[in-house]
Amino acid sequence: LAAATTAVAGRSFLSVLAQREARNPAFDFLKHTHAWFGYFMSLVGCYTQVLRPSEEAIARLQEAAGGGGQAALLRRAVHRLEHNRKEAAKKKAEEDDDADRLAYQAIDWGDFVVVETIDFVDD
């Protein structure tokens, strides 16, 4: 909650909060020397990116949301379908290979007995 509020209100809020809660051990992560301060600041950065996205991020989101019209949407859908089919085929091939490998390993090759020998005569 502190990270989200800091992202909205800015660094001045962080300074005021750190001064006000200086004696509260629950807010020790606001001190620059605390081990969790880096994590807290990365959360502030993430919240800031979500709340104030860059123009490039907005453009990518609009393109992903269908900014290219129906043709772009159809191209992405076909591409996704082809990718899913390839992944499914790859997974099936791996499963088949694993099944063959397990079947081969299940055979006790030392348990075989020679019953008879067949001699082939060349004419």
Tab-separated table of N, CA and C in Angstrom:
chain	number	residue	atom	x	y	z
A	1	LEU	N	0.831	-1.188	0.000
A	1	LEU	CA	0.000	0.000	0.000
A	1	LEU	C	0.875	1.251	0.000
A	2	ALA	N	1.955	1.195	0.751
A	2	ALA	CA	2.856	2.352	0.802
A	2	ALA	C	3.496	2.583	-0.558
A	3	ALA	N	3.826	1.503	-1.276
A	3	ALA	CA	4.441	1.646	-2.594
A	3	ALA	C	3.452	2.240	-3.589
A	4	ALA	N	2.206	1.776	-3.564
A	4	ALA	CA	1.198	2.310	-4.480
A	4	ALA	C	0.926	3.782	-4.191
A	5	THR	N	0.831	4.134	-2.928
A	5	THR	CA	0.582	5.531	-2.567
A	5	THR	C	1.771	6.405	-2.931
A	6	THR	N	2.977	5.896	-2.761
A	6	THR	CA	4.173	6.644	-3.152
A	6	THR	C	4.200	6.857	-4.658
A	7	ALA	N	3.769	5.858	-5.422
A	7	ALA	CA	3.733	6.006	-6.877
A	7	ALA	C	2.741	7.085	-7.287
A	8	VAL	N	1.633	7.191	-6.583
A	8	VAL	CA	0.620	8.196	-6.907
A	8	VAL	C	1.046	9.579	-6.431
A	9	ALA	N	1.479	9.667	-5.176
A	9	ALA	CA	1.753	10.972	-4.564
A	9	ALA	C	3.160	11.493	-4.838
A	10	GLY	N	4.089	10.618	-5.164
A	10	GLY	CA	5.444	11.069	-5.472
A	10	GLY	C	6.418	10.873	-4.324
A	11	ARG	N	7.664	11.268	-4.580
A	11	ARG	CA	8.744	11.063	-3.609
A	11	ARG	C	8.569	11.911	-2.347
A	12	SER	N	7.893	13.029	-2.472
A	12	SER	CA	7.688	13.869	-1.285
A	12	SER	C	6.854	13.124	-0.245
A	13	PHE	N	5.877	12.339	-0.709
A	13	PHE	CA	5.081	11.529	0.213
A	13	PHE	C	5.965	10.525	0.933
A	14	LEU	N	6.912	9.933	0.208
A	14	LEU	CA	7.823	8.963	0.807
A	14	LEU	C	8.647	9.608	1.917
A	15	SER	N	9.134	10.812	1.675
A	15	SER	CA	9.923	11.519	2.697
A	15	SER	C	9.085	11.806	3.938
A	16	VAL	N	7.873	12.307	3.733
A	16	VAL	CA	6.989	12.622	4.861
A	16	VAL	C	6.633	11.354	5.634
A	17	LEU	N	6.318	10.291	4.917
A	17	LEU	CA	5.960	9.026	5.571
A	17	LEU	C	7.141	8.468	6.358
A	18	ALA	N	8.331	8.527	5.787
A	18	ALA	CA	9.517	8.018	6.481
A	18	ALA	C	9.795	8.815	7.751
A	19	GLN	N	9.599	10.126	7.702
A	19	GLN	CA	9.820	10.948	8.900
A	19	GLN	C	8.763	10.668	9.967
A	20	ARG	N	7.510	10.525	9.536
A	20	ARG	CA	6.421	10.314	10.487
A	20	ARG	C	6.512	8.937	11.153
A	21	GLU	N	6.923	7.920	10.390
A	21	GLU	CA	6.965	6.548	10.902
A	21	GLU	C	8.391	6.105	11.231
A	22	ALA	N	9.269	7.038	11.554
A	22	ALA	CA	10.674	6.721	11.822
A	22	ALA	C	10.833	5.764	13.001
A	23	ARG	N	9.979	5.853	13.988
A	23	ARG	CA	10.097	5.006	15.181
A	23	ARG	C	9.235	3.744	15.097
A	24	ASN	N	8.497	3.583	14.028
A	24	ASN	CA	7.633	2.415	13.865
A	24	ASN	C	8.429	1.305	13.163
A	25	PRO	N	8.664	0.175	13.815
A	25	PRO	CA	9.456	-0.891	13.184
A	25	PRO	C	8.771	-1.516	11.965
A	26	ALA	N	7.467	-1.369	11.852
A	26	ALA	CA	6.760	-1.907	10.689
A	26	ALA	C	7.126	-1.148	9.417
A	27	PHE	N	7.636	0.077	9.568
A	27	PHE	CA	8.005	0.899	8.418
A	27	PHE	C	9.524	1.048	8.283
A	28	ASP	N	10.279	0.128	8.843
A	28	ASP	CA	11.738	0.189	8.719
A	28	ASP	C	12.196	0.041	7.271
A	29	PHE	N	11.386	-0.599	6.433
A	29	PHE	CA	11.768	-0.771	5.027
A	29	PHE	C	11.855	0.557	4.283
A	30	LEU	N	11.374	1.643	4.875
A	30	LEU	CA	11.467	2.965	4.251
A	30	LEU	C	12.852	3.584	4.426
A	31	LYS	N	13.672	2.993	5.283
A	31	LYS	CA	15.027	3.501	5.499
A	31	LYS	C	15.942	2.976	4.399
A	32	HIS	N	16.844	3.825	3.923
A	32	HIS	CA	17.735	3.462	2.816
A	32	HIS	C	18.662	2.304	3.165
A	33	THR	N	18.919	2.089	4.424
A	33	THR	CA	19.848	1.038	4.838
A	33	THR	C	19.170	-0.308	5.069
A	34	HIS	N	17.859	-0.351	4.996
A	34	HIS	CA	17.127	-1.594	5.252
A	34	HIS	C	17.257	-2.535	4.055
A	35	ALA	N	17.256	-3.842	4.326
A	35	ALA	CA	17.421	-4.847	3.270
A	35	ALA	C	16.259	-4.841	2.282
A	36	TRP	N	15.072	-4.462	2.708
A	36	TRP	CA	13.895	-4.490	1.836
A	36	TRP	C	13.655	-3.173	1.109
A	37	PHE	N	14.494	-2.194	1.328
A	37	PHE	CA	14.284	-0.895	0.695
A	37	PHE	C	14.362	-1.002	-0.836
A	38	GLY	N	15.301	-1.781	-1.341
A	38	GLY	CA	15.413	-1.966	-2.793
A	38	GLY	C	14.166	-2.598	-3.390
A	39	TYR	N	13.638	-3.589	-2.693
A	39	TYR	CA	12.402	-4.229	-3.147
A	39	TYR	C	11.239	-3.241	-3.136
A	40	PHE	N	11.158	-2.458	-2.070
A	40	PHE	CA	10.109	-1.444	-1.962
A	40	PHE	C	10.201	-0.456	-3.123
A	41	MET	N	11.407	-0.011	-3.438
A	41	MET	CA	11.572	0.952	-4.527
A	41	MET	C	11.247	0.323	-5.883
A	42	SER	N	11.534	-0.962	-6.048
A	42	SER	CA	11.153	-1.613	-7.305
A	42	SER	C	9.632	-1.707	-7.419
A	43	LEU	N	8.951	-1.926	-6.301
A	43	LEU	CA	7.483	-1.906	-6.319
A	43	LEU	C	6.959	-0.522	-6.684
A	44	VAL	N	7.583	0.515	-6.135
A	44	VAL	CA	7.191	1.885	-6.477
A	44	VAL	C	7.367	2.099	-7.975
A	45	GLY	N	8.483	1.631	-8.525
A	45	GLY	CA	8.718	1.765	-9.963
A	45	GLY	C	7.671	1.038	-10.795
A	46	CYS	N	7.307	-0.164	-10.374
A	46	CYS	CA	6.282	-0.930	-11.100
A	46	CYS	C	4.928	-0.234	-11.047
A	47	TYR	N	4.553	0.236	-9.876
A	47	TYR	CA	3.282	0.956	-9.750
A	47	TYR	C	3.299	2.232	-10.592
A	48	THR	N	4.426	2.910	-10.626
A	48	THR	CA	4.534	4.134	-11.418
A	48	THR	C	4.358	3.830	-12.902
A	49	GLN	N	4.967	2.741	-13.377
A	49	GLN	CA	4.819	2.365	-14.786
A	49	GLN	C	3.376	2.028	-15.122
A	50	VAL	N	2.671	1.418	-14.192
A	50	VAL	CA	1.270	1.070	-14.439
A	50	VAL	C	0.392	2.312	-14.415
A	51	LEU	N	0.644	3.195	-13.454
A	51	LEU	CA	-0.203	4.379	-13.303
A	51	LEU	C	0.104	5.461	-14.329
A	52	ARG	N	1.358	5.565	-14.734
A	52	ARG	CA	1.773	6.570	-15.720
A	52	ARG	C	2.583	5.890	-16.822
A	53	PRO	N	1.921	5.167	-17.715
A	53	PRO	CA	2.664	4.439	-18.750
A	53	PRO	C	3.278	5.397	-19.769
A	54	SER	N	4.373	4.947	-20.377
A	54	SER	CA	5.028	5.758	-21.399
A	54	SER	C	4.217	5.701	-22.695
A	55	GLU	N	4.530	6.603	-23.604
A	55	GLU	CA	3.826	6.628	-24.894
A	55	GLU	C	4.070	5.326	-25.660
A	56	GLU	N	5.282	4.802	-25.559
A	56	GLU	CA	5.606	3.547	-26.237
A	56	GLU	C	4.771	2.396	-25.680
A	57	ALA	N	4.619	2.351	-24.373
A	57	ALA	CA	3.819	1.297	-23.751
A	57	ALA	C	2.354	1.413	-24.161
A	58	ILE	N	1.854	2.632	-24.232
A	58	ILE	CA	0.466	2.843	-24.657
A	58	ILE	C	0.279	2.384	-26.099
A	59	ALA	N	1.246	2.695	-26.963
A	59	ALA	CA	1.153	2.277	-28.364
A	59	ALA	C	1.170	0.752	-28.479
A	60	ARG	N	2.037	0.083	-27.701
A	60	ARG	CA	2.084	-1.383	-27.737
A	60	ARG	C	0.774	-1.984	-27.240
A	61	LEU	N	0.198	-1.390	-26.207
A	61	LEU	CA	-1.075	-1.892	-25.690
A	61	LEU	C	-2.205	-1.697	-26.692
A	62	GLN	N	-2.215	-0.551	-27.374
A	62	GLN	CA	-3.253	-0.315	-28.378
A	62	GLN	C	-3.111	-1.285	-29.542
A	63	GLU	N	-1.879	-1.576	-29.942
A	63	GLU	CA	-1.652	-2.539	-31.024
A	63	GLU	C	-2.095	-3.928	-30.583
A	64	ALA	N	-1.769	-4.288	-29.361
A	64	ALA	CA	-2.156	-5.601	-28.848
A	64	ALA	C	-3.664	-5.712	-28.667
A	65	ALA	N	-4.308	-4.584	-28.405
A	65	ALA	CA	-5.754	-4.591	-28.191
A	65	ALA	C	-6.533	-4.545	-29.500
A	66	GLY	N	-5.853	-4.510	-30.613
A	66	GLY	CA	-6.554	-4.526	-31.887
A	66	GLY	C	-6.489	-3.213	-32.617
A	67	GLY	N	-5.454	-2.456	-32.417
A	67	GLY	CA	-5.314	-1.178	-33.096
A	67	GLY	C	-5.147	-1.323	-34.601
A	68	GLY	N	-4.822	-2.512	-35.093
A	68	GLY	CA	-4.615	-2.729	-36.517
A	68	GLY	C	-5.866	-3.161	-37.248
A	69	GLY	N	-6.984	-3.227	-36.583
A	69	GLY	CA	-8.234	-3.616	-37.223
A	69	GLY	C	-8.438	-5.121	-37.213
A	70	GLN	N	-9.457	-5.528	-37.954
A	70	GLN	CA	-9.822	-6.940	-37.974
A	70	GLN	C	-8.769	-7.794	-38.654
A	71	ALA	N	-8.110	-7.253	-39.673
A	71	ALA	CA	-7.087	-8.031	-40.377
A	71	ALA	C	-5.928	-8.367	-39.446
A	72	ALA	N	-5.504	-7.407	-38.653
A	72	ALA	CA	-4.415	-7.654	-37.703
A	72	ALA	C	-4.842	-8.662	-36.647
A	73	LEU	N	-6.075	-8.551	-36.196
A	73	LEU	CA	-6.595	-9.492	-35.211
A	73	LEU	C	-6.626	-10.905	-35.787
A	74	LEU	N	-7.067	-11.035	-37.022
A	74	LEU	CA	-7.118	-12.339	-37.667
A	74	LEU	C	-5.715	-12.915	-37.856
A	75	ARG	N	-4.749	-12.071	-38.249
A	75	ARG	CA	-3.363	-12.535	-38.411
A	75	ARG	C	-2.812	-13.057	-37.083
A	76	ARG	N	-3.070	-12.318	-36.009
A	76	ARG	CA	-2.582	-12.754	-34.697
A	76	ARG	C	-3.250	-14.059	-34.271
A	77	ALA	N	-4.541	-14.198	-34.569
A	77	ALA	CA	-5.260	-15.415	-34.194
A	77	ALA	C	-4.727	-16.622	-34.964
A	78	VAL	N	-4.467	-16.442	-36.257
A	78	VAL	CA	-3.926	-17.536	-37.071
A	78	VAL	C	-2.521	-17.894	-36.595
A	79	HIS	N	-1.727	-16.879	-36.308
A	79	HIS	CA	-0.370	-17.123	-35.806
A	79	HIS	C	-0.418	-17.895	-34.491
A	80	ARG	N	-1.322	-17.516	-33.619
A	80	ARG	CA	-1.464	-18.198	-32.328
A	80	ARG	C	-1.914	-19.641	-32.525
A	81	LEU	N	-2.845	-19.861	-33.462
A	81	LEU	CA	-3.317	-21.211	-33.747
A	81	LEU	C	-2.176	-22.086	-34.256
A	82	GLU	N	-1.388	-21.563	-35.199
A	82	GLU	CA	-0.259	-22.328	-35.731
A	82	GLU	C	0.750	-22.642	-34.632
A	83	HIS	N	1.016	-21.663	-33.800
A	83	HIS	CA	1.967	-21.877	-32.701
A	83	HIS	C	1.456	-22.957	-31.745
A	84	ASN	N	0.176	-22.895	-31.404
A	84	ASN	CA	-0.400	-23.896	-30.500
A	84	ASN	C	-0.348	-25.290	-31.107
A	85	ARG	N	-0.597	-25.389	-32.411
A	85	ARG	CA	-0.530	-26.695	-33.077
A	85	ARG	C	0.893	-27.243	-33.061
A	86	LYS	N	1.869	-26.387	-33.335
A	86	LYS	CA	3.267	-26.833	-33.316
A	86	LYS	C	3.668	-27.293	-31.924
A	87	GLU	N	3.263	-26.538	-30.916
A	87	GLU	CA	3.595	-26.909	-29.541
A	87	GLU	C	2.932	-28.234	-29.159
A	88	ALA	N	1.684	-28.438	-29.580
A	88	ALA	CA	0.986	-29.688	-29.267
A	88	ALA	C	1.659	-30.870	-29.959
A	89	ALA	N	2.068	-30.686	-31.224
A	89	ALA	CA	2.751	-31.755	-31.951
A	89	ALA	C	4.103	-32.068	-31.303
A	90	LYS	N	4.798	-31.041	-30.901
A	90	LYS	CA	6.098	-31.231	-30.246
A	90	LYS	C	5.928	-31.980	-28.926
A	91	LYS	N	4.911	-31.611	-28.160
A	91	LYS	CA	4.659	-32.272	-26.880
A	91	LYS	C	4.275	-33.733	-27.090
A	92	LYS	N	3.449	-34.008	-28.117
A	92	LYS	CA	3.040	-35.382	-28.400
A	92	LYS	C	4.237	-36.221	-28.816
A	93	ALA	N	5.127	-35.657	-29.646
A	93	ALA	CA	6.321	-36.386	-30.063
A	93	ALA	C	7.211	-36.703	-28.860
A	94	GLU	N	7.358	-35.763	-27.955
A	94	GLU	CA	8.160	-36.004	-26.748
A	94	GLU	C	7.531	-37.087	-25.879
A	95	GLU	N	6.209	-37.061	-25.754
A	95	GLU	CA	5.526	-38.082	-24.956
A	95	GLU	C	5.676	-39.461	-25.590
A	96	ASP	N	5.592	-39.531	-26.934
A	96	ASP	CA	5.776	-40.807	-27.623
A	96	ASP	C	7.194	-41.332	-27.425
A	97	ASP	N	8.176	-40.444	-27.532
A	97	ASP	CA	9.568	-40.842	-27.314
A	97	ASP	C	9.768	-41.345	-25.888
A	98	ASP	N	9.168	-40.654	-24.937
A	98	ASP	CA	9.278	-41.082	-23.542
A	98	ASP	C	8.630	-42.448	-23.333
A	99	ALA	N	7.487	-42.676	-23.968
A	99	ALA	CA	6.804	-43.964	-23.833
A	99	ALA	C	7.651	-45.083	-24.433
A	100	ASP	N	8.254	-44.839	-25.604
A	100	ASP	CA	9.123	-45.841	-26.224
A	100	ASP	C	10.339	-46.125	-25.345
A	101	ARG	N	10.913	-45.080	-24.799
A	101	ARG	CA	12.090	-45.230	-23.945
A	101	ARG	C	11.744	-46.045	-22.696
A	102	LEU	N	10.592	-45.755	-22.099
A	102	LEU	CA	10.175	-46.502	-20.911
A	102	LEU	C	9.892	-47.966	-21.235
A	103	ALA	N	9.282	-48.223	-22.385
A	103	ALA	CA	9.003	-49.600	-22.782
A	103	ALA	C	10.307	-50.366	-22.997
A	104	TYR	N	11.287	-49.737	-23.605
A	104	TYR	CA	12.582	-50.378	-23.841
A	104	TYR	C	13.290	-50.643	-22.514
A	105	GLN	N	13.193	-49.708	-21.580
A	105	GLN	CA	13.845	-49.875	-20.282
A	105	GLN	C	13.132	-50.916	-19.418
A	106	ALA	N	11.873	-51.174	-19.702
A	106	ALA	CA	11.112	-52.138	-18.913
A	106	ALA	C	11.469	-53.583	-19.259
A	107	ILE	N	12.119	-53.808	-20.382
A	107	ILE	CA	12.491	-55.164	-20.799
A	107	ILE	C	13.715	-55.609	-20.002
A	108	ASP	N	13.623	-56.775	-19.401
A	108	ASP	CA	14.762	-57.339	-18.669
A	108	ASP	C	15.572	-58.168	-19.663
A	109	TRP	N	16.597	-57.562	-20.238
A	109	TRP	CA	17.357	-58.200	-21.307
A	109	TRP	C	18.162	-59.397	-20.798
A	110	GLY	N	18.420	-59.496	-19.529
A	110	GLY	CA	19.151	-60.645	-18.984
A	110	GLY	C	18.255	-61.834	-18.710
A	111	ASP	N	16.969	-61.694	-18.902
A	111	ASP	CA	16.004	-62.748	-18.602
A	111	ASP	C	15.713	-63.637	-19.813
A	112	PHE	N	16.326	-63.381	-20.958
A	112	PHE	CA	16.059	-64.163	-22.162
A	112	PHE	C	16.882	-65.450	-22.152
A	113	VAL	N	16.331	-66.498	-22.777
A	113	VAL	CA	17.004	-67.794	-22.883
A	113	VAL	C	17.001	-68.199	-24.351
A	114	VAL	N	18.147	-68.717	-24.836
A	114	VAL	CA	18.231	-69.202	-26.216
A	114	VAL	C	17.571	-70.571	-26.251
A	115	VAL	N	16.537	-70.706	-27.061
A	115	VAL	CA	15.778	-71.948	-27.144
A	115	VAL	C	16.321	-72.826	-28.259
A	116	GLU	N	16.639	-72.223	-29.385
A	116	GLU	CA	17.107	-72.999	-30.527
A	116	GLU	C	17.914	-72.084	-31.422
A	117	THR	N	18.849	-72.662	-32.146
A	117	THR	CA	19.657	-71.920	-33.101
A	117	THR	C	19.274	-72.383	-34.491
A	118	ILE	N	19.064	-71.468	-35.380
A	118	ILE	CA	18.702	-71.787	-36.756
A	118	ILE	C	19.921	-71.527	-37.626
A	119	ASP	N	20.313	-72.523	-38.411
A	119	ASP	CA	21.435	-72.380	-39.342
A	119	ASP	C	20.878	-72.189	-40.737
A	120	PHE	N	21.326	-71.162	-41.412
A	120	PHE	CA	20.911	-70.898	-42.780
A	120	PHE	C	22.003	-71.408	-43.705
A	121	VAL	N	21.603	-72.215	-44.682
A	121	VAL	CA	22.555	-72.804	-45.617
A	121	VAL	C	22.449	-72.059	-46.933
A	122	ASP	N	23.612	-71.628	-47.451
A	122	ASP	CA	23.622	-70.952	-48.745
A	122	ASP	C	23.596	-71.991	-49.845
A	123	ASP	N	22.745	-71.872	-50.834
A	123	ASP	CA	22.672	-72.808	-51.968
A	123	ASP	C	23.473	-72.337	-53.128
